[in-house]
Amino acid sequence: PPPKPVTLPQVFSLRAGQCIDSGATGISGVHVLNCAQAHDAEVFATFRVTGARYPGAAALQQRARQGCVSRLSGYLNPQLSATSLAQSYIYPDAGAWSAGERTVVCTVRSTSGPLVGSVRAAP
């Protein structure tokens, strides 16, 4: 029989500027909210990594961290205190990679409770 199609988590379709809450099921249950509402995190960047073979979790985590760090300052409102914010990232695991997913999603969250409003610099 043909292999079953892989259902990738919705998180890989998120875009910069979207505000999200994580569901009870973690990254597979994210909900996009209006940024004016209290939310867990804001997506500040997404990018694709290259390569045909899965580089391994440690190497991919390092590439995700470096790619997100380099993109945060261009997104963040400079009037905000970056000390109360923490960035995180979501990258494809081996199963998602083998299904063709190469997207890294970079998020920023508050270390002191929910965010209300966007952390984005005015365009």
mmCIF file of C-alpha atoms in Angstrom:
data_model
loop_
_atom_site.group_PDB
_atom_site.id
_atom_site.type_symbol
_atom_site.label_atom_id
_atom_site.label_comp_id
_atom_site.label_asym_id
_atom_site.label_seq_id
_atom_site.Cartn_x
_atom_site.Cartn_y
_atom_site.Cartn_z
ATOM 1 C CA PRO A 1 0.000 0.000 0.000
ATOM 2 C CA PRO A 2 1.134 3.594 -0.529
ATOM 3 C CA PRO A 3 2.617 5.323 2.523
ATOM 4 C CA LYS A 4 0.213 7.358 4.632
ATOM 5 C CA PRO A 5 0.519 11.101 4.060
ATOM 6 C CA VAL A 6 2.231 12.889 6.912
ATOM 7 C CA THR A 7 0.193 15.617 8.588
ATOM 8 C CA LEU A 8 2.561 18.388 9.600
ATOM 9 C CA PRO A 9 1.779 20.591 12.593
ATOM 10 C CA GLN A 10 -0.016 23.832 11.718
ATOM 11 C CA VAL A 11 2.807 25.728 13.423
ATOM 12 C CA PHE A 12 4.918 25.506 10.260
ATOM 13 C CA SER A 13 2.392 27.660 8.389
ATOM 14 C CA LEU A 14 2.668 30.576 10.847
ATOM 15 C CA ARG A 15 3.961 33.930 9.562
ATOM 16 C CA ALA A 16 5.802 36.879 11.097
ATOM 17 C CA GLY A 17 3.469 39.247 12.911
ATOM 18 C CA GLN A 18 1.034 36.582 14.077
ATOM 19 C CA CYS A 19 0.331 36.311 17.793
ATOM 20 C CA ILE A 20 -0.279 32.834 19.176
ATOM 21 C CA ASP A 21 -1.326 30.795 22.176
ATOM 22 C CA SER A 22 -0.046 27.263 22.540
ATOM 23 C CA GLY A 23 -2.747 24.728 23.055
ATOM 24 C CA ALA A 24 -2.745 21.893 25.542
ATOM 25 C CA THR A 25 -1.076 19.749 22.881
ATOM 26 C CA GLY A 26 1.930 22.081 22.520
ATOM 27 C CA ILE A 27 3.067 23.153 19.060
ATOM 28 C CA SER A 28 0.504 20.980 17.313
ATOM 29 C CA GLY A 29 -2.316 22.990 18.881
ATOM 30 C CA VAL A 30 -1.346 26.635 18.401
ATOM 31 C CA HIS A 31 -4.089 29.221 18.026
ATOM 32 C CA VAL A 32 -3.602 32.505 16.160
ATOM 33 C CA LEU A 33 -5.043 35.488 18.031
ATOM 34 C CA ASN A 34 -5.406 39.201 17.461
ATOM 35 C CA CYS A 35 -2.282 40.752 18.992
ATOM 36 C CA ALA A 36 -4.458 43.150 21.021
ATOM 37 C CA GLN A 37 -5.582 40.127 23.078
ATOM 38 C CA ALA A 38 -3.353 38.580 25.741
ATOM 39 C CA HIS A 39 -1.213 35.906 24.072
ATOM 40 C CA ASP A 40 1.690 33.563 24.770
ATOM 41 C CA ALA A 41 4.023 34.588 21.953
ATOM 42 C CA GLU A 42 4.479 36.507 18.717
ATOM 43 C CA VAL A 43 6.072 35.113 15.578
ATOM 44 C CA PHE A 44 8.850 37.493 14.546
ATOM 45 C CA ALA A 45 10.371 35.523 11.665
ATOM 46 C CA THR A 46 10.210 32.349 9.640
ATOM 47 C CA PHE A 47 12.878 31.002 7.344
ATOM 48 C CA ARG A 48 13.751 27.829 5.503
ATOM 49 C CA VAL A 49 16.868 25.782 6.084
ATOM 50 C CA THR A 50 18.491 23.978 3.198
ATOM 51 C CA GLY A 51 19.774 20.497 2.748
ATOM 52 C CA ALA A 52 18.602 17.171 1.436
ATOM 53 C CA ARG A 53 19.625 15.070 4.438
ATOM 54 C CA TYR A 54 18.388 15.669 7.965
ATOM 55 C CA PRO A 55 21.330 17.324 9.751
ATOM 56 C CA GLY A 56 20.357 16.004 13.167
ATOM 57 C CA ALA A 57 18.550 17.752 16.012
ATOM 58 C CA ALA A 58 21.620 19.435 17.521
ATOM 59 C CA ALA A 59 22.830 20.907 14.219
ATOM 60 C CA LEU A 60 19.337 22.007 13.230
ATOM 61 C CA GLN A 61 18.752 23.569 16.646
ATOM 62 C CA GLN A 62 21.968 25.578 16.283
ATOM 63 C CA ARG A 63 20.977 26.781 12.791
ATOM 64 C CA ALA A 64 17.508 27.715 14.073
ATOM 65 C CA ARG A 65 18.928 29.633 17.058
ATOM 66 C CA GLN A 66 21.454 31.536 14.932
ATOM 67 C CA GLY A 67 18.864 32.357 12.259
ATOM 68 C CA CYS A 68 16.361 33.628 14.815
ATOM 69 C CA VAL A 69 18.927 35.660 16.782
ATOM 70 C CA SER A 70 20.012 37.428 13.593
ATOM 71 C CA ARG A 71 16.404 38.369 12.743
ATOM 72 C CA LEU A 72 15.093 39.571 16.126
ATOM 73 C CA SER A 73 16.639 43.042 16.297
ATOM 74 C CA GLY A 74 15.169 44.024 12.922
ATOM 75 C CA TYR A 75 11.665 43.139 14.142
ATOM 76 C CA LEU A 76 11.619 44.239 17.774
ATOM 77 C CA ASN A 77 10.395 47.689 18.781
ATOM 78 C CA PRO A 78 13.553 49.346 20.184
ATOM 79 C CA GLN A 79 11.480 51.080 22.888
ATOM 80 C CA LEU A 80 10.681 47.723 24.499
ATOM 81 C CA SER A 81 12.915 46.278 27.159
ATOM 82 C CA ALA A 82 14.402 43.171 25.611
ATOM 83 C CA THR A 83 15.355 41.986 29.112
ATOM 84 C CA SER A 84 11.747 40.976 29.787
ATOM 85 C CA LEU A 85 11.476 39.036 26.526
ATOM 86 C CA ALA A 86 12.718 35.598 25.575
ATOM 87 C CA GLN A 87 12.953 34.144 22.111
ATOM 88 C CA SER A 88 12.322 30.573 21.140
ATOM 89 C CA TYR A 89 12.069 28.660 17.909
ATOM 90 C CA ILE A 90 10.389 25.655 16.394
ATOM 91 C CA TYR A 91 12.187 23.558 13.819
ATOM 92 C CA PRO A 92 11.267 20.370 11.969
ATOM 93 C CA ASP A 93 12.047 17.056 13.601
ATOM 94 C CA ALA A 94 13.268 14.088 11.559
ATOM 95 C CA GLY A 95 9.716 13.085 10.576
ATOM 96 C CA ALA A 96 8.751 16.573 9.404
ATOM 97 C CA TRP A 97 12.074 16.879 7.562
ATOM 98 C CA SER A 98 11.507 13.612 5.702
ATOM 99 C CA ALA A 99 8.040 14.935 4.739
ATOM 100 C CA GLY A 100 9.722 17.963 3.129
ATOM 101 C CA GLU A 101 9.300 20.560 5.900
ATOM 102 C CA ARG A 102 12.270 22.946 6.216
ATOM 103 C CA THR A 103 10.640 25.913 7.991
ATOM 104 C CA VAL A 104 11.947 27.383 11.234
ATOM 105 C CA VAL A 105 9.475 29.541 13.181
ATOM 106 C CA CYS A 106 10.973 32.183 15.505
ATOM 107 C CA THR A 107 8.862 33.454 18.407
ATOM 108 C CA VAL A 108 9.279 35.950 21.207
ATOM 109 C CA ARG A 109 7.459 35.781 24.532
ATOM 110 C CA SER A 110 7.372 37.720 27.770
ATOM 111 C CA THR A 111 9.202 36.320 30.774
ATOM 112 C CA SER A 112 6.708 37.964 33.129
ATOM 113 C CA GLY A 113 3.307 36.831 31.826
ATOM 114 C CA PRO A 114 1.215 37.128 28.672
ATOM 115 C CA LEU A 115 1.974 39.690 25.991
ATOM 116 C CA VAL A 116 -0.676 42.261 25.084
ATOM 117 C CA GLY A 117 -0.071 44.113 21.830
ATOM 118 C CA SER A 118 2.678 43.553 19.299
ATOM 119 C CA VAL A 119 6.404 43.762 20.019
ATOM 120 C CA ARG A 120 6.999 44.773 16.406
ATOM 121 C CA ALA A 121 8.666 48.041 15.525
ATOM 122 C CA ALA A 122 6.415 50.473 13.689
ATOM 123 C CA PRO A 123 6.871 50.091 9.899
#
